[in-house]
Short mmCIF file of C-alpha atoms in Angstrom, two decimals:
data_model
loop_
_atom_site.label_atom_id
_atom_site.label_comp_id
_atom_site.label_asym_id
_atom_site.label_seq_id
_atom_site.Cartn_x
_atom_site.Cartn_y
_atom_site.Cartn_z
CA MET A 397 95.39 152.56 119.49
CA ALA A 398 94.27 149.47 121.31
CA GLY A 399 92.72 146.99 118.93
CA GLY A 400 94.92 148.01 116.05
CA ALA A 401 92.11 149.60 114.09
CA PHE A 402 94.02 152.73 113.10
CA VAL A 403 95.50 152.84 109.62
CA ALA A 404 97.90 155.57 108.61
CA PRO A 405 96.76 157.46 105.52
CA SER A 406 98.06 155.78 102.44
CA THR A 407 99.22 157.53 99.33
CA GLY A 408 98.54 154.44 97.33
CA GLY A 409 95.54 156.09 95.72
CA SER A 410 97.88 158.29 93.65
CA TYR A 411 98.92 155.35 91.51
CA GLU A 412 97.78 155.79 87.93
CA GLY A 413 95.76 153.14 86.15
CA ARG A 414 92.42 151.41 86.12
CA VAL A 415 90.98 147.97 86.68
CA THR A 416 91.59 146.28 83.32
CA THR A 417 89.82 143.34 81.79
CA PHE A 418 93.23 141.76 81.28
CA VAL A 419 94.10 141.72 85.00
CA ILE A 420 90.65 140.41 85.99
CA ILE A 421 90.89 137.54 83.50
CA THR A 422 94.43 136.60 84.53
CA CYS A 423 93.45 136.63 88.21
CA LEU A 424 90.37 134.48 87.54
CA VAL A 425 92.48 131.96 85.63
CA ALA A 426 95.12 131.90 88.40
CA ALA A 427 92.45 131.50 91.07
CA MET A 428 91.49 128.17 89.45
CA GLY A 429 94.47 126.84 91.37
CA GLY A 430 92.11 126.80 94.33
CA LEU A 431 89.91 124.23 92.58
CA ILE A 432 92.43 121.42 93.11
CA PHE A 433 92.66 122.23 96.81
CA GLY A 434 88.90 122.52 97.26
CA TYR A 435 88.05 119.39 95.29
CA ASP A 436 90.40 117.31 97.34
CA ILE A 437 89.13 118.73 100.63
CA GLY A 438 85.57 117.84 99.67
CA ILE A 439 86.12 114.48 98.03
CA SER A 440 87.74 112.53 100.88
CA GLY A 441 84.83 112.73 103.34
CA GLY A 442 82.27 111.52 100.80
CA VAL A 443 84.45 108.68 99.56
CA THR A 444 85.23 107.46 103.08
CA SER A 445 81.50 107.27 103.81
CA MET A 446 80.85 104.96 100.82
CA ASP A 447 80.36 101.30 101.79
CA SER A 448 82.09 99.97 98.66
CA PHE A 449 85.21 102.04 99.42
CA LEU A 450 85.29 101.02 103.09
CA LYS A 451 84.79 97.31 102.27
CA LYS A 452 87.71 97.32 99.82
CA PHE A 453 90.28 99.36 101.74
CA PHE A 454 89.09 99.64 105.36
CA PRO A 455 87.01 96.52 106.10
CA SER A 456 87.41 96.80 109.88
CA VAL A 457 85.75 100.23 109.85
CA TYR A 458 82.97 98.92 107.63
CA HIS A 459 82.21 95.99 109.96
CA LYS A 460 82.32 98.22 113.05
CA GLU A 461 79.84 100.64 111.45
CA LYS A 462 77.42 97.98 110.17
CA GLU A 463 77.63 95.13 112.67
CA ASP A 464 78.70 96.48 116.08
CA HIS A 465 75.48 97.99 117.36
CA HIS A 466 76.89 98.43 120.85
CA GLU A 467 79.66 100.76 119.66
CA SER A 468 79.32 104.40 120.77
CA MET A 469 78.20 106.55 117.88
CA TYR A 470 81.16 108.82 118.65
CA CYS A 471 83.67 106.04 117.88
CA LYS A 472 82.28 104.13 114.87
CA PHE A 473 84.74 105.65 112.39
CA ASP A 474 87.76 105.89 114.69
CA SER A 475 90.59 104.45 112.57
CA HIS A 476 94.09 105.90 112.24
CA LEU A 477 94.55 104.27 108.82
CA LEU A 478 91.29 105.77 107.55
CA GLN A 479 92.34 109.17 108.87
CA LEU A 480 95.76 108.76 107.23
CA PHE A 481 94.01 108.49 103.85
CA THR A 482 92.69 112.01 104.41
CA SER A 483 95.62 113.57 106.24
CA SER A 484 98.66 112.24 104.33
CA LEU A 485 98.06 114.76 101.56
CA TYR A 486 98.60 117.69 103.92
CA LEU A 487 101.83 116.32 105.32
CA SER A 488 103.37 116.22 101.83
CA ALA A 489 101.90 119.68 101.10
CA LEU A 490 103.74 120.97 104.16
CA VAL A 491 107.09 119.66 102.89
CA ALA A 492 106.40 120.79 99.32
CA SER A 493 105.62 124.34 100.42
CA PHE A 494 109.26 124.90 101.40
CA PHE A 495 110.57 123.69 98.03
CA SER A 496 107.91 125.65 96.18
CA SER A 497 109.05 128.83 97.94
CA THR A 498 112.40 128.58 96.15
CA VAL A 499 110.78 127.69 92.80
CA THR A 500 108.35 130.62 93.13
CA ARG A 501 111.17 133.07 93.84
CA LEU A 502 113.72 131.85 91.27
CA PHE A 503 111.51 130.82 88.34
CA GLY A 504 108.34 132.83 88.82
CA ARG A 505 104.81 132.30 90.08
CA LYS A 506 103.39 130.71 86.91
CA ILE A 507 106.10 128.00 86.78
CA SER A 508 105.25 127.08 90.36
CA MET A 509 101.53 126.83 89.46
CA LEU A 510 102.33 124.71 86.39
CA SER A 511 104.50 122.34 88.43
CA GLY A 512 101.81 121.97 91.09
CA GLY A 513 99.10 121.16 88.55
CA SER A 514 101.26 118.55 86.83
CA VAL A 515 102.13 116.62 90.01
CA PHE A 516 98.51 116.81 91.18
CA LEU A 517 97.38 115.25 87.87
CA VAL A 518 99.64 112.23 88.41
CA GLY A 519 98.28 111.80 91.94
CA ALA A 520 94.66 111.93 90.71
CA ILE A 521 95.35 109.20 88.15
CA LEU A 522 96.97 106.98 90.79
CA ASN A 523 94.05 107.41 93.20
CA GLY A 524 91.45 106.62 90.55
CA ALA A 525 93.30 103.42 89.61
CA ALA A 526 94.16 102.36 93.20
CA THR A 527 94.01 98.66 94.04
CA ASN A 528 95.39 98.83 97.59
CA VAL A 529 95.91 101.27 100.45
CA ALA A 530 99.55 101.90 99.45
CA MET A 531 98.48 103.22 96.03
CA LEU A 532 95.89 105.41 97.72
CA ILE A 533 98.44 106.92 100.10
CA ILE A 534 101.11 107.46 97.40
CA GLY A 535 98.50 109.15 95.23
CA ARG A 536 97.46 111.36 98.15
CA LEU A 537 101.08 112.32 98.80
CA LEU A 538 101.46 113.44 95.17
CA LEU A 539 98.22 115.41 95.42
CA GLY A 540 99.74 117.11 98.46
CA VAL A 541 102.84 118.16 96.54
CA GLY A 542 100.60 119.79 93.92
CA ILE A 543 98.58 121.60 96.59
CA GLY A 544 101.76 122.78 98.34
CA PHE A 545 102.94 124.44 95.11
CA ALA A 546 99.54 125.92 94.25
CA ASN A 547 98.88 127.33 97.71
CA GLN A 548 102.32 128.91 97.76
CA SER A 549 102.13 130.62 94.38
CA VAL A 550 98.48 131.49 93.67
CA PRO A 551 97.80 133.89 96.60
CA ILE A 552 101.08 135.72 95.92
CA TYR A 553 100.26 135.93 92.21
CA LEU A 554 96.82 137.38 92.89
CA SER A 555 98.08 139.93 95.43
CA GLU A 556 100.81 141.14 93.08
CA MET A 557 98.63 141.43 89.98
CA ALA A 558 95.65 143.16 91.57
CA PRO A 559 95.35 146.94 92.07
CA ALA A 560 95.26 147.81 95.78
CA LYS A 561 91.61 148.93 95.73
CA ILE A 562 90.31 145.53 94.55
CA ARG A 563 93.13 143.31 95.81
CA GLY A 564 90.84 141.76 98.41
CA ALA A 565 88.12 140.85 95.90
CA LEU A 566 90.52 139.32 93.37
CA ASN A 567 92.56 137.47 95.98
CA ILE A 568 89.40 136.00 97.48
CA GLY A 569 88.86 134.45 94.05
CA PHE A 570 91.29 131.78 95.30
CA GLN A 571 89.06 130.99 98.28
CA MET A 572 85.99 131.08 96.03
CA ALA A 573 87.62 128.48 93.79
CA ILE A 574 88.32 126.35 96.89
CA THR A 575 84.65 126.47 97.92
CA ILE A 576 83.49 125.69 94.37
CA GLY A 577 85.86 122.72 94.37
CA ILE A 578 84.40 121.50 97.68
CA LEU A 579 80.84 121.86 96.37
CA ALA A 580 81.70 120.08 93.10
CA ALA A 581 83.22 117.22 95.11
CA ASN A 582 80.10 116.97 97.29
CA LEU A 583 77.83 116.84 94.25
CA ILE A 584 79.99 114.24 92.49
CA ASN A 585 80.10 112.12 95.66
CA TYR A 586 76.31 112.28 95.91
CA GLY A 587 75.99 111.09 92.30
CA THR A 588 78.67 108.39 92.34
CA SER A 589 77.39 106.92 95.63
CA LYS A 590 74.31 105.72 93.72
CA ILE A 591 76.32 103.57 91.29
CA LYS A 592 75.23 100.08 92.34
CA GLU A 593 78.26 98.32 90.87
CA GLY A 594 80.39 99.91 93.60
CA TYR A 595 83.01 101.74 91.55
CA GLY A 596 81.64 105.23 92.22
CA TRP A 597 84.56 106.07 94.51
CA ARG A 598 86.97 105.58 91.58
CA ILE A 599 85.13 108.21 89.56
CA SER A 600 85.12 110.59 92.53
CA LEU A 601 88.87 110.29 93.01
CA ALA A 602 89.77 110.32 89.31
CA VAL A 603 87.73 113.44 88.50
CA ALA A 604 90.36 115.38 90.51
CA ALA A 605 92.29 115.29 87.22
CA VAL A 606 89.83 117.81 85.72
CA PRO A 607 90.77 120.82 87.89
CA ALA A 608 94.43 119.78 87.58
CA ILE A 609 94.21 119.97 83.78
CA MET A 610 92.44 123.33 84.05
CA MET A 611 95.27 124.65 86.20
CA ILE A 612 97.97 123.30 83.86
CA VAL A 613 96.35 124.79 80.74
CA GLY A 614 95.67 128.09 82.50
CA SER A 615 99.27 128.36 83.70
CA PHE A 616 100.57 128.09 80.13
CA PHE A 617 98.71 131.25 79.15
CA LEU A 618 99.22 133.34 82.28
CA PRO A 619 101.78 136.16 82.24
CA ASP A 620 104.08 136.47 85.24
CA THR A 621 103.68 139.35 87.68
CA PRO A 622 105.73 142.57 87.34
CA ASN A 623 107.17 141.88 90.82
CA SER A 624 108.38 138.43 89.78
CA ILE A 625 109.77 139.62 86.43
CA LEU A 626 111.66 142.43 88.19
CA GLU A 627 112.87 140.03 90.86
CA ARG A 628 114.44 137.89 88.12
CA GLY A 629 116.31 140.85 86.59
CA HIS A 630 114.15 142.16 83.71
CA PRO A 631 113.14 145.74 84.60
CA GLU A 632 111.96 146.84 81.14
CA LYS A 633 109.83 143.75 80.69
CA ALA A 634 108.45 144.26 84.19
CA LYS A 635 107.51 147.85 83.42
CA LYS A 636 105.72 146.86 80.21
CA MET A 637 103.76 144.22 82.08
CA LEU A 638 102.81 146.75 84.75
CA GLN A 639 101.60 149.13 82.03
CA LYS A 640 99.55 146.35 80.50
CA ILE A 641 97.83 145.25 83.69
CA ARG A 642 97.15 148.84 84.82
CA GLY A 643 95.91 149.99 81.38
CA THR A 644 98.12 153.08 81.23
CA ASN A 645 101.67 154.07 80.32
CA ASN A 646 101.96 156.34 83.34
CA VAL A 647 102.98 153.79 85.97
CA GLU A 648 106.22 155.45 87.06
CA ALA A 649 105.15 155.96 90.69
CA GLU A 650 104.13 152.36 91.22
CA PHE A 651 107.07 151.01 89.21
CA GLN A 652 109.60 152.98 91.27
CA ASP A 653 108.07 151.56 94.45
CA LEU A 654 108.48 148.06 92.97
CA VAL A 655 112.11 148.85 92.03
CA ALA A 656 112.84 150.11 95.54
CA ALA A 657 111.27 147.00 97.05
CA ASN A 658 113.26 144.78 94.69
CA GLU A 659 116.51 146.55 95.56
CA ASN A 660 115.82 145.92 99.23
CA ALA A 661 115.02 142.30 98.44
CA GLU A 662 118.30 141.83 96.54
CA LYS A 663 120.25 142.86 99.62
CA VAL A 664 118.76 139.89 101.43
CA GLU A 665 120.82 136.75 100.83
CA HIS A 666 118.89 134.54 103.21
CA PRO A 667 115.15 135.38 103.32
CA TRP A 668 114.50 132.60 105.85
CA LYS A 669 117.04 134.12 108.21
CA ASN A 670 115.91 137.63 107.39
CA ILE A 671 112.26 137.07 108.32
CA LEU A 672 113.42 136.34 111.88
CA GLN A 673 114.74 139.91 112.28
CA PRO A 674 112.74 142.14 114.67
CA ARG A 675 111.66 144.48 111.84
CA TYR A 676 109.65 141.61 110.31
CA ARG A 677 108.15 140.43 113.61
CA PRO A 678 104.56 141.48 112.72
CA GLN A 679 104.65 139.58 109.42
CA LEU A 680 106.22 136.49 111.02
CA VAL A 681 103.66 136.34 113.83
CA ILE A 682 100.70 136.90 111.48
CA CYS A 683 101.97 134.32 108.95
CA ILE A 684 102.16 131.75 111.76
CA LEU A 685 99.08 132.52 113.84
CA ILE A 686 96.52 133.27 111.12
CA PRO A 687 96.81 129.81 109.46
CA PHE A 688 97.10 128.18 112.91
CA PHE A 689 93.87 129.81 114.05
CA GLN A 690 92.19 129.17 110.68
CA GLN A 691 92.54 125.42 111.18
CA LEU A 692 91.59 125.57 114.87
CA THR A 693 88.20 127.02 113.90
CA GLY A 694 87.45 123.35 113.18
CA ILE A 695 86.25 124.04 109.64
CA ASN A 696 87.98 121.02 108.17
CA VAL A 697 85.96 118.81 110.49
CA ILE A 698 83.08 119.79 108.20
CA ASN A 699 85.10 119.90 104.96
CA PHE A 700 86.80 116.51 105.46
CA TYR A 701 84.25 114.53 107.38
CA ALA A 702 80.83 116.14 106.80
CA PRO A 703 79.19 112.95 105.44
CA ILE A 704 80.75 110.86 108.23
CA LEU A 705 79.76 113.46 110.82
CA PHE A 706 76.17 113.53 109.58
CA LYS A 707 76.03 109.70 109.53
CA THR A 708 77.35 109.73 113.09
CA LEU A 709 74.49 112.08 114.05
CA GLY A 710 71.96 109.65 112.64
CA PHE A 711 71.47 110.85 109.07
CA GLY A 712 71.04 108.11 106.46
CA ASP A 713 73.57 107.56 103.66
CA ASP A 714 71.78 109.79 101.13
CA ALA A 715 70.83 112.36 103.75
CA SER A 716 74.41 112.64 105.00
CA LEU A 717 75.78 113.25 101.50
CA MET A 718 72.98 115.71 100.68
CA SER A 719 73.64 117.59 103.92
CA ALA A 720 77.27 117.92 102.84
CA VAL A 721 76.04 119.37 99.52
CA ILE A 722 73.90 121.89 101.43
CA THR A 723 76.85 123.05 103.54
CA GLY A 724 78.90 123.26 100.33
CA ILE A 725 76.34 125.57 98.73
CA VAL A 726 76.31 127.77 101.85
CA ASN A 727 80.12 127.87 101.67
CA VAL A 728 80.13 129.13 98.06
CA VAL A 729 77.38 131.74 98.54
CA CYS A 730 78.91 133.20 101.68
CA THR A 731 82.41 133.32 100.18
CA ALA A 732 80.86 135.54 97.49
CA VAL A 733 79.72 137.83 100.31
CA SER A 734 83.35 138.29 101.34
CA ILE A 735 84.33 139.25 97.77
CA TYR A 736 81.85 142.12 98.03
CA SER A 737 82.72 143.03 101.62
CA ALA A 738 86.50 142.71 102.02
CA ASP A 739 87.40 145.93 100.17
CA ARG A 740 84.34 147.83 101.42
CA PHE A 741 84.18 147.02 105.12
CA GLY A 742 87.71 145.76 105.66
CA ARG A 743 89.35 142.59 106.86
CA ARG A 744 89.01 143.14 110.61
CA ILE A 745 85.23 143.46 110.78
CA LEU A 746 84.80 140.21 108.81
CA PHE A 747 87.25 138.39 111.09
CA LEU A 748 85.51 139.65 114.22
CA GLU A 749 81.90 139.05 113.14
CA GLY A 750 82.73 135.62 111.75
CA GLY A 751 84.52 134.61 114.93
CA ILE A 752 81.59 135.56 117.17
CA GLN A 753 79.10 133.74 114.93
CA MET A 754 81.22 130.58 114.89
CA ILE A 755 81.48 130.60 118.70
CA ILE A 756 77.69 130.75 119.08
CA CYS A 757 77.01 128.01 116.50
CA GLN A 758 79.62 125.61 117.88
CA ILE A 759 78.37 125.94 121.46
CA LEU A 760 74.79 125.28 120.34
CA VAL A 761 75.84 122.23 118.27
CA ALA A 762 77.67 120.84 121.32
CA VAL A 763 74.58 121.39 123.48
CA MET A 764 72.27 119.67 120.98
CA ILE A 765 74.56 116.63 120.63
CA ALA A 766 74.96 116.42 124.42
CA ILE A 767 71.19 116.47 124.95
CA ASN A 768 70.53 113.76 122.36
CA PHE A 769 73.55 111.44 122.76
CA GLY A 770 75.06 112.27 126.15
CA THR A 771 78.52 110.98 126.97
CA ASN A 772 77.91 107.31 126.11
CA GLY A 773 77.01 108.02 122.46
CA VAL A 774 73.73 106.15 122.59
CA GLY A 775 70.58 107.86 121.38
CA ASN A 776 69.03 109.37 118.29
CA MET A 777 67.80 112.64 116.85
CA SER A 778 64.31 113.42 115.62
CA GLY A 779 63.99 114.82 112.13
CA GLY A 780 63.35 118.34 113.45
CA THR A 781 66.32 118.23 115.80
CA ALA A 782 68.63 116.92 113.06
CA ASN A 783 67.51 119.71 110.74
CA PHE A 784 68.19 122.29 113.47
CA VAL A 785 71.72 120.90 113.93
CA LEU A 786 72.20 121.12 110.15
CA PHE A 787 71.00 124.75 110.32
CA LEU A 788 73.57 125.52 113.05
CA ILE A 789 76.36 123.86 111.08
CA CYS A 790 75.36 125.92 108.02
CA GLY A 791 75.49 129.06 110.18
CA TYR A 792 78.98 128.08 111.30
CA VAL A 793 80.10 127.37 107.72
CA ALA A 794 78.64 130.72 106.58
CA ALA A 795 80.59 132.59 109.25
CA PHE A 796 83.84 130.90 108.26
CA ALA A 797 83.18 131.43 104.55
CA TRP A 798 83.03 135.21 104.79
CA SER A 799 85.71 135.60 107.43
CA TRP A 800 88.49 133.19 108.36
CA GLY A 801 88.25 131.25 105.08
CA PRO A 802 89.15 133.99 102.57
CA MET A 803 90.81 136.39 105.05
CA GLY A 804 93.06 133.60 106.28
CA TRP A 805 94.65 133.43 102.83
CA LEU A 806 94.34 137.09 101.87
CA VAL A 807 95.97 138.80 104.84
CA PRO A 808 99.22 136.76 105.02
CA SER A 809 99.69 137.12 101.25
CA GLU A 810 99.37 140.92 101.28
CA ILE A 811 101.39 141.96 104.34
CA CYS A 812 104.93 140.78 103.46
CA PRO A 813 107.46 143.01 101.64
CA LEU A 814 109.08 141.49 98.56
CA GLU A 815 112.31 140.47 100.30
CA ILE A 816 110.45 138.04 102.61
CA ARG A 817 107.30 137.42 100.56
CA SER A 818 108.10 133.90 99.38
CA ALA A 819 109.37 132.89 102.82
CA GLY A 820 106.32 134.41 104.51
CA GLN A 821 103.91 132.63 102.21
CA ALA A 822 105.80 129.35 102.64
CA ILE A 823 105.42 129.70 106.42
CA ASN A 824 101.71 130.49 105.97
CA VAL A 825 101.14 127.43 103.78
CA SER A 826 103.27 125.08 105.88
CA VAL A 827 101.60 126.04 109.17
CA ASN A 828 98.21 125.69 107.48
CA MET A 829 99.10 122.27 106.07
CA PHE A 830 100.62 121.04 109.35
CA PHE A 831 97.51 121.79 111.38
CA THR A 832 95.27 120.60 108.55
CA PHE A 833 97.18 117.31 108.77
CA LEU A 834 96.63 117.14 112.53
CA ILE A 835 92.89 117.81 112.20
CA GLY A 836 92.57 115.25 109.41
CA GLN A 837 94.57 112.63 111.25
CA PHE A 838 93.08 112.95 114.73
CA PHE A 839 89.54 114.37 114.42
CA LEU A 840 87.73 111.02 114.47
CA THR A 841 89.86 109.92 117.42
CA MET A 842 89.21 113.22 119.22
CA LEU A 843 85.47 112.81 118.54
CA CYS A 844 85.63 109.35 120.10
CA HIS A 845 87.31 110.66 123.28
CA LEU A 846 86.00 114.24 123.66
CA LYS A 847 82.52 113.48 122.30
CA PHE A 848 80.32 116.61 122.10
CA GLY A 849 83.08 118.46 124.00
CA LEU A 850 85.07 118.56 120.75
CA PHE A 851 82.84 121.37 119.49
CA LEU A 852 83.45 123.28 122.73
CA PHE A 853 87.18 122.75 122.16
CA PHE A 854 86.98 124.51 118.80
CA ALA A 855 84.67 127.21 120.21
CA ALA A 856 87.30 128.02 122.85
CA PHE A 857 89.91 128.54 120.15
CA CYS A 858 87.48 130.81 118.29
CA VAL A 859 87.28 132.99 121.41
CA VAL A 860 91.08 133.24 121.57
CA MET A 861 91.51 134.05 117.86
CA THR A 862 88.78 136.70 117.91
CA ILE A 863 90.53 138.48 120.79
CA PHE A 864 93.84 138.21 118.92
CA ILE A 865 92.37 139.84 115.80
CA TYR A 866 90.85 142.65 117.85
CA LEU A 867 94.14 143.47 119.56
CA PHE A 868 96.86 142.68 117.04
CA LEU A 869 95.64 142.85 113.42
CA PRO A 870 95.47 146.33 111.86
CA GLU A 871 93.22 147.05 108.90
CA THR A 872 94.98 146.48 105.55
CA LYS A 873 92.24 147.23 102.99
CA ASN A 874 93.22 149.58 100.14
CA VAL A 875 96.85 149.74 101.30
CA PRO A 876 99.41 149.06 98.51
CA ILE A 877 101.55 146.05 99.38
CA GLU A 878 104.81 148.00 99.19
CA GLU A 879 103.48 150.55 101.70
CA MET A 880 102.20 148.06 104.25
CA ASN A 881 104.86 149.09 106.78
CA THR A 882 102.98 152.36 107.32
CA VAL A 883 100.18 150.27 108.82
CA TRP A 884 102.49 148.34 111.15
CA LYS A 885 104.34 151.51 112.22
CA ALA A 886 101.04 153.14 113.25
CA HIS A 887 99.92 150.11 115.29
CA TRP A 888 99.93 150.40 119.09
CA PHE A 889 101.92 147.17 119.55
CA TRP A 890 103.80 146.42 116.31
CA GLY A 891 105.05 149.99 115.74
CA LYS A 892 108.08 149.51 118.01
CA TYR A 893 109.44 146.80 115.69
CA ILE A 894 109.34 148.90 112.50
CA PRO A 895 112.33 151.23 111.93
CA ASP A 896 111.54 154.72 110.66
CA ASN A 897 113.41 154.21 107.37
CA ALA A 898 111.17 151.24 106.56
CA VAL A 899 108.10 153.45 106.02
CA ILE A 900 109.40 156.58 104.32
CA GLY A 901 110.87 155.02 101.17
CA GLY A 902 107.66 154.71 99.20
CA GLN A 903 106.51 158.20 100.15
CA ASN A 904 109.83 159.81 99.16
CA LEU A 905 109.83 158.00 95.84
CA ARG A 906 106.37 159.26 95.11
CA GLU A 907 107.41 162.84 95.90
CA VAL A 908 110.27 162.51 93.41
CA THR A 909 108.08 161.08 90.66
CA ALA A 910 105.07 163.34 91.25
#
């Protein structure tokens, strides 16, 4: 069916068990891994808008902002070194994601989370104590390693622990933690910016150690997933863990599906080579294009540079930081909407509605900036106009927060069979980090050259990605991970890539164990 909306009936509902308090608590603790990612996304923009930070590390940017009144407002913060402070983290996260894939597969998901939290802690300490740009960049690189490990392991952990019927809600806990981290960073930046002695930026950067410690402590107490335990050769232990998280001893149907998936995975000696096979083409394409499109929504323009963007539009120092707090609150509230909606209305409808809303908001923001600043970047906004632009940006953030934000992490983590799961998630994280790096490194330069057209640039990509979702992403809600091939086989385009024997295994096993 064109649009990929058809989902073959799933027998996943026959699995025994209930939603246990144990699995909810473990998933909430694991989702705290998103705090380190969110805090670091939110903290950089606020810090780079602080005068004391700019004077110490980027004096040329500070003088251009304060003293060059003839400079176009589009170009005041255009500095590759300043952008490198933000973007370097994501380059190291990209590299780390490939190493973390191996750690996640060989040693388990919790070890990967523990490793990520530990390296992130060291980076936070270095950044808080920085005395020169080199220390800042080295600290950011270490933060990136921690994020690479966390973003690789946490979504997989959540997808494997959660029952199919609430997998979306629990997995979105990771995105919720990211948005809470962003909001916390915005609030801390707003508070530390008022420290007259000028060391507020140190506090902002050093407080990143708090979510790192939370992740480290949480990882010590987390159990590993049945999939991971089985993957490492302990079937009895895996079965006991499955019984514990499902709240019943009768887990034979689900356990046999896990065993079958693990046996298939063991036949694969080279998962990176294997994922290139035609039978895994849907997963490969989705794991590349979803994170690519997620970053080309332009959301990290807001996440990274909201205070700078608002200062560029004529907001004062306090007003720019407070506006970032407002968008952070919208982000958290609307991510909560997706927790309620993902398993009720499905992934596709959230992707599609969010995409359309982002297109409208970005076009209107571009129009408002063009009217008030033109192409030469000279002009100003009245209070009412500035508030309307803030309203449009909040509408854009809201759309992302209940669509491409959480769904962009959820869908790639739930569609890959066990034999390519670590490789698929590593591709997802690495593509995400690569394009996050590009946005972080070149946004201020692109703003200087494209001016208000930059928002039309992102709106155009939102059009493309919304069409892609409509045509090529089938609905995956309530489908057990090990039966996901039934969805791809039923799809109008992807079905030709899926061999018949790839979809009947789980059903036959269930007939045997019924």
